[in-house]
């Protein structure tokens, strides 16, 4: 089967990796032919594409439009008229790419030259996650029916679904049925701006035929049905290995708590041992009982509602398409020109789960952004893995195919493991992420909803945009022993190591004097970091005169190479003319590249952010104190606590306060800052409430002798009680600001964050769920902080460490309603908490 999907646009959608990863499991049945017009990011996806996802570059929209003029090949048009038709179609593709879908019925004719070797052809979409299509498409459907379409239960409409309908590849008969649709066969006579859904006319023309057999089977899954269990508990997907290349998706049988529990407790590889599923002759769905005739509205002489039974299709077809006395318990058939229905039953599967051949995420995709889908960044065809897909994103799930089980968290953080690491520019010693980042985002409203799309992407592997100027000689995760021994360091052994993450906007919008000042501050910050791991991502907007003699990458190598070659990863992202700067994408890029468990992030050097001189010592102290407190609590609970049980609890964030240099002056040590005395702090703002808690806790630490060089166990219990009370107040302020949509700030929250999520080793990786939402602009930082708290991260302040910033800290937070919707906040504060709590046991 050839599944034909044309695409017009500069970039494939951010969920394309999900589509192609799921499609890989159908390689025994189907090739997915992606016709595109020279998509810019195609090389990123093509590099990891399975063999049955085939990219066909048509180069331009005019070339694609020229193929589509085949619909007029019986109209005897002159060369001029054909050129006019091509221009009209190309203009429609360029202005409104979605108009492609109205040509779906004619794909068998339009793309005839590309599908000659296939027995069947189908049309589909990219907002699909495919399951075990070879197991669901039966031999009977392939041989006894000319056209087959899969529905999600809306059987009262006899239409051919645009999401998935397949046909026998019959060039003279089946592939010509579309000619009865005037909007296609006489396209050259119609207003180019008229759009018509193919699901109306084409379905009507098929119903008129008495010489073909058609099946309308209830097999699909979709997020359109609000009551669908997928909208409550997500859709689980298991990707097989090369030895067992199946892709299986499954969901709860209902929205009940018991169905959800059964779903969570089910092994991801249940299908490998289930008797019915493993038997190729045992159908996953079978009809039973007698055939019954089905009447449509015309037969019954009924009156349709004002917009009919399918509002998107012209009313002239609906009296024949809209049916009566049929529901989702029946499959529908067109045989000899008559509509018939017959009861069906699906095979009983473990835990009562439902396993559809595909799931259409029509609504979820509107909210999907690159960070929400980054769990797929390390996925490779042929490597068994599991995922949970829902309306807030994708989460990794343990336990892929038994032939090759999914990688553990430790492996994901090690060289050659998952997590999307790749080799860039010959830096074999330090693997880099393969995720994409979005530098410019277009936001618009569609059907009353805010929809975002990325219009400027790059990755670490994009040599046209990203220069890796410096790379550490040694990966922090690798311990080079004597001789040829290379030892992967375990997480426990590097639990106290910290990567410093920095970003810098350089050149263009800044003066040469400011650039020199930023370089000086960078040097000082890195010196204070004492050769510990650091990542610096520079966004280069164009050179000032002082930096024109050599490349920007060489400039930074000259400035930092001699002192920081052993610990600094430095990348330069080159500005794309006409696009806006997005600091959130730089933070994600830098955070992803960190290779230690702990990351200190949120510092923007161009903001004038400077980390206090003793921050590293206080960070190490806090990590030691946390381990001590955990060990003490564990020892109290049981005298036989093992070393494993006394490890630092995972999933912590330590917030670091920011003070304006205009207020605190040139104070970069804790002792000199404390000499200032009381500072005027706005306790009703998020940053202010954090600073207030920090002052109280830091004074306590200094007073009780818990400072640098002190016994880390001294006074920890008392401090933790005090800290909890103060942070509870800060959380209340955070929730209040979020609820009122007043939490935007040009200052990202600076924090020391655990790369391992909460729940004592069963949590997700922070780099996958705790990202800066690139589309949220200045509202991203606080939204991320709230999301981490909802997901169960423990919030503290990093006593003794602080940041001075050159920009004024305005207590009046920005309004975020132009970048986010109330629904986004509700998902973060409540619904998402419920959703993730249900899936907690399914996470890595």
PDB file of C-alpha atoms in Angstrom, residues 236-238 250 266-269 384-388 395-401 405-408 762 764 839-844:
ATOM      1  CA  UNK A 236       0.189   4.341  25.047  1.00  0.00           C
ATOM      2  CA  UNK A 237       2.561   3.416  22.230  1.00  0.00           C
ATOM      3  CA  UNK A 238       5.181   0.673  22.135  1.00  0.00           C
ATOM      4  CA  UNK A 250      -3.511   1.102  23.062  1.00  0.00           C
ATOM      5  CA  UNK A 266      -0.297  -3.611  31.804  1.00  0.00           C
ATOM      6  CA  UNK A 267       3.133  -4.558  30.499  1.00  0.00           C
ATOM      7  CA  UNK A 268       4.084  -2.513  27.411  1.00  0.00           C
ATOM      8  CA  UNK A 269       4.917  -5.786  25.643  1.00  0.00           C
ATOM      9  CA  UNK A 384      12.476  -0.728  21.362  1.00  0.00           C
ATOM     10  CA  UNK A 385      10.850   1.998  23.441  1.00  0.00           C
ATOM     11  CA  UNK A 386       7.546   3.045  24.937  1.00  0.00           C
ATOM     12  CA  UNK A 387       5.675   6.342  25.166  1.00  0.00           C
ATOM     13  CA  UNK A 388       2.502   7.891  26.511  1.00  0.00           C
ATOM     14  CA  UNK A 395       6.335  11.122  27.899  1.00  0.00           C
ATOM     15  CA  UNK A 396       8.857   8.319  27.817  1.00  0.00           C
ATOM     16  CA  UNK A 397       7.700   5.040  29.258  1.00  0.00           C
ATOM     17  CA  UNK A 398       9.758   2.139  30.481  1.00  0.00           C
ATOM     18  CA  UNK A 399       9.786  -1.305  28.966  1.00  0.00           C
ATOM     19  CA  UNK A 400       9.842  -1.523  25.200  1.00  0.00           C
ATOM     20  CA  UNK A 401       9.871  -4.775  23.258  1.00  0.00           C
ATOM     21  CA  UNK A 405      14.224  -3.270  26.339  1.00  0.00           C
ATOM     22  CA  UNK A 406      14.028   0.502  26.714  1.00  0.00           C
ATOM     23  CA  UNK A 407      17.050   2.280  28.146  1.00  0.00           C
ATOM     24  CA  UNK A 408      17.233   3.237  31.789  1.00  0.00           C
ATOM     25  CA  UNK A 762      10.631   6.675  38.851  1.00  0.00           C
ATOM     26  CA  UNK A 764      10.930  11.588  34.089  1.00  0.00           C
ATOM     27  CA  UNK A 839       0.741   8.347  34.497  1.00  0.00           C
ATOM     28  CA  UNK A 840       3.450   8.543  37.136  1.00  0.00           C
ATOM     29  CA  UNK A 841       4.057   4.804  37.262  1.00  0.00           C
ATOM     30  CA  UNK A 842       4.371   4.728  33.477  1.00  0.00           C
ATOM     31  CA  UNK A 843       7.227   7.228  33.362  1.00  0.00           C
ATOM     32  CA  UNK A 844      10.869   6.281  32.970  1.00  0.00           C
TER      33      UNK A 844
END
